[in-house]
């Protein structure tokens, strides 16, 4: 095959991946070698143990030095709010489990340093592979990036820096770390594509924050697309086009101009309330796991935190956090968000959220086992410590407390009894707190949906966790490739469940919110408005688009749409009708994007 025949063959070839950062980039590819390092395990003799441990620790220290240099290089740029990601990687390098486990393998198993490190990393990866929650699962990539850096330094391999690229290109790589992304110069690197990755990885979050279009998860694109290939990438639709024809080039150039105009327009919504044309207001709040994510939430116009995942405080440590540590962590977020509210979800472990430091026994069906509030009610001392910390934090700002995975009235009453005990203790100790702190629950199980009218009498607010509610409602494990196709947010049973929950909240005159992935999907915004939600909590980048939609519609637009959708019989019928309506009403937002 001649070169020209190969070019003809590839013209307008479209590859489908995952849209990690919206926008359109046009240029030539530039290959960056980020292939996984290969570690060979071998047995060492006793005399080599200390030398191997020393080599491992030297790699740790060199890795720290490299990350500190990256951190310093971005301090003066607009990326300072994301330095926490580098700090997270530095924390992993100081993780005693990582260090002790590797050194133990070297010393006791007589394994060379890179082999011992590989075994340790494999152990951590297995833990993350069991996680269903996409956001939590993507935290594994941070461990992978740190592991790759350590291996590379152990093996003395040099890594090409992206800051050395001196012309406009679309970077193509097996994977890119957050540190790689931070070193990108937008005037040179107009976009990037990778073999692996997900929408919620720190690399993707950074790309969105920097406004660099990105498509990830293209599986093996680096194996057959060489450097210098003319391409178009559409980070909104998750598309990469090889050797675009002149017609396609002109079409995407026009789309690029439209997208950039829309992005500038969305900035105008940041400080405006999410209020419909007929005055229905919806609080758009952020989902966060650590305090360093709060600035991005504020930047995107979040009106408070609708979901603070407290379980991250319990990770990467040998013992659970003390009451004082928790107060400090919660207070940091509360004070950043003042005067807006922060909703702290109590510890949610077990099932798809595994915290290695908390000893959960093996269960044949962990998703229906000792998890979330069930675990907290079993471990009362741990639970009480967290309740006291949340109450104490309420003295510094507006705080709500939210219990996860409630399945019955008895559970919520027991939770409230524990909370009252914690309040009584603080009163006796003279410690200030908000005596009127609002108490809510996540609605995530079919049982909670069915008795929502009973649960509504017990609490101040509901927040629907759609990820688990859909999974339990449809009896579908979405991480199971054989049945994942049955995970359908628009299934009539799911819609009926949400309708029942919202009706119960309305009848009891309590707040009704949603903090699952559905809340942040603009395509669903009008439907959720029809249900009557007063709060939607999502990852920060989704806020401006949802707000824009809400400000351009009336409440009864949503009610009419919902009425029509509820008459349909299948998820595919609902989806088709919804796409038609939303694309007709917001062609600039949806004409390019399937969901």
Coordinates of C-alpha atoms in Angstrom, one line a residue, residues 80-82 84 288-299 302-305 308 327-342 393 396-399:
X80 CA -3.2 27.4 41.5
X81 CA -6.6 26.2 42.5
X82 CA -5.7 22.7 41.2
X84 CA -4.3 20.1 45.4
X288 CA -17.0 17.7 46.4
X289 CA -14.7 15.3 48.3
X290 CA -11.9 17.6 49.5
X291 CA -11.7 21.3 50.3
X292 CA -9.5 22.1 47.4
X293 CA -12.4 21.5 45.0
X294 CA -14.4 24.3 46.6
X295 CA -12.8 27.1 44.5
X296 CA -13.8 25.5 41.3
X297 CA -17.3 25.0 42.6
X298 CA -17.5 28.7 43.4
X299 CA -16.0 29.6 40.1
X302 CA -22.3 26.8 42.9
X303 CA -24.8 27.9 45.6
X304 CA -23.4 25.7 48.3
X305 CA -22.3 22.1 48.5
X308 CA -19.6 16.4 50.6
X327 CA -13.8 19.4 62.5
X328 CA -10.8 21.1 60.8
X329 CA -11.6 19.4 57.5
X330 CA -15.3 20.3 57.6
X331 CA -14.7 23.8 58.8
X332 CA -12.3 24.5 56.0
X333 CA -15.0 23.8 53.4
X334 CA -17.8 25.5 55.4
X335 CA -15.8 28.7 55.7
X336 CA -14.9 28.8 52.1
X337 CA -18.6 28.4 51.2
X338 CA -20.0 31.0 53.6
X339 CA -22.8 32.0 53.6
X340 CA -23.9 29.1 51.5
X341 CA -24.8 25.7 53.0
X342 CA -22.6 22.6 53.1
X393 CA -18.6 22.5 62.6
X396 CA -18.8 28.0 62.0
X397 CA -21.3 28.2 59.1
X398 CA -24.5 26.7 57.6
X399 CA -24.3 22.9 57.7

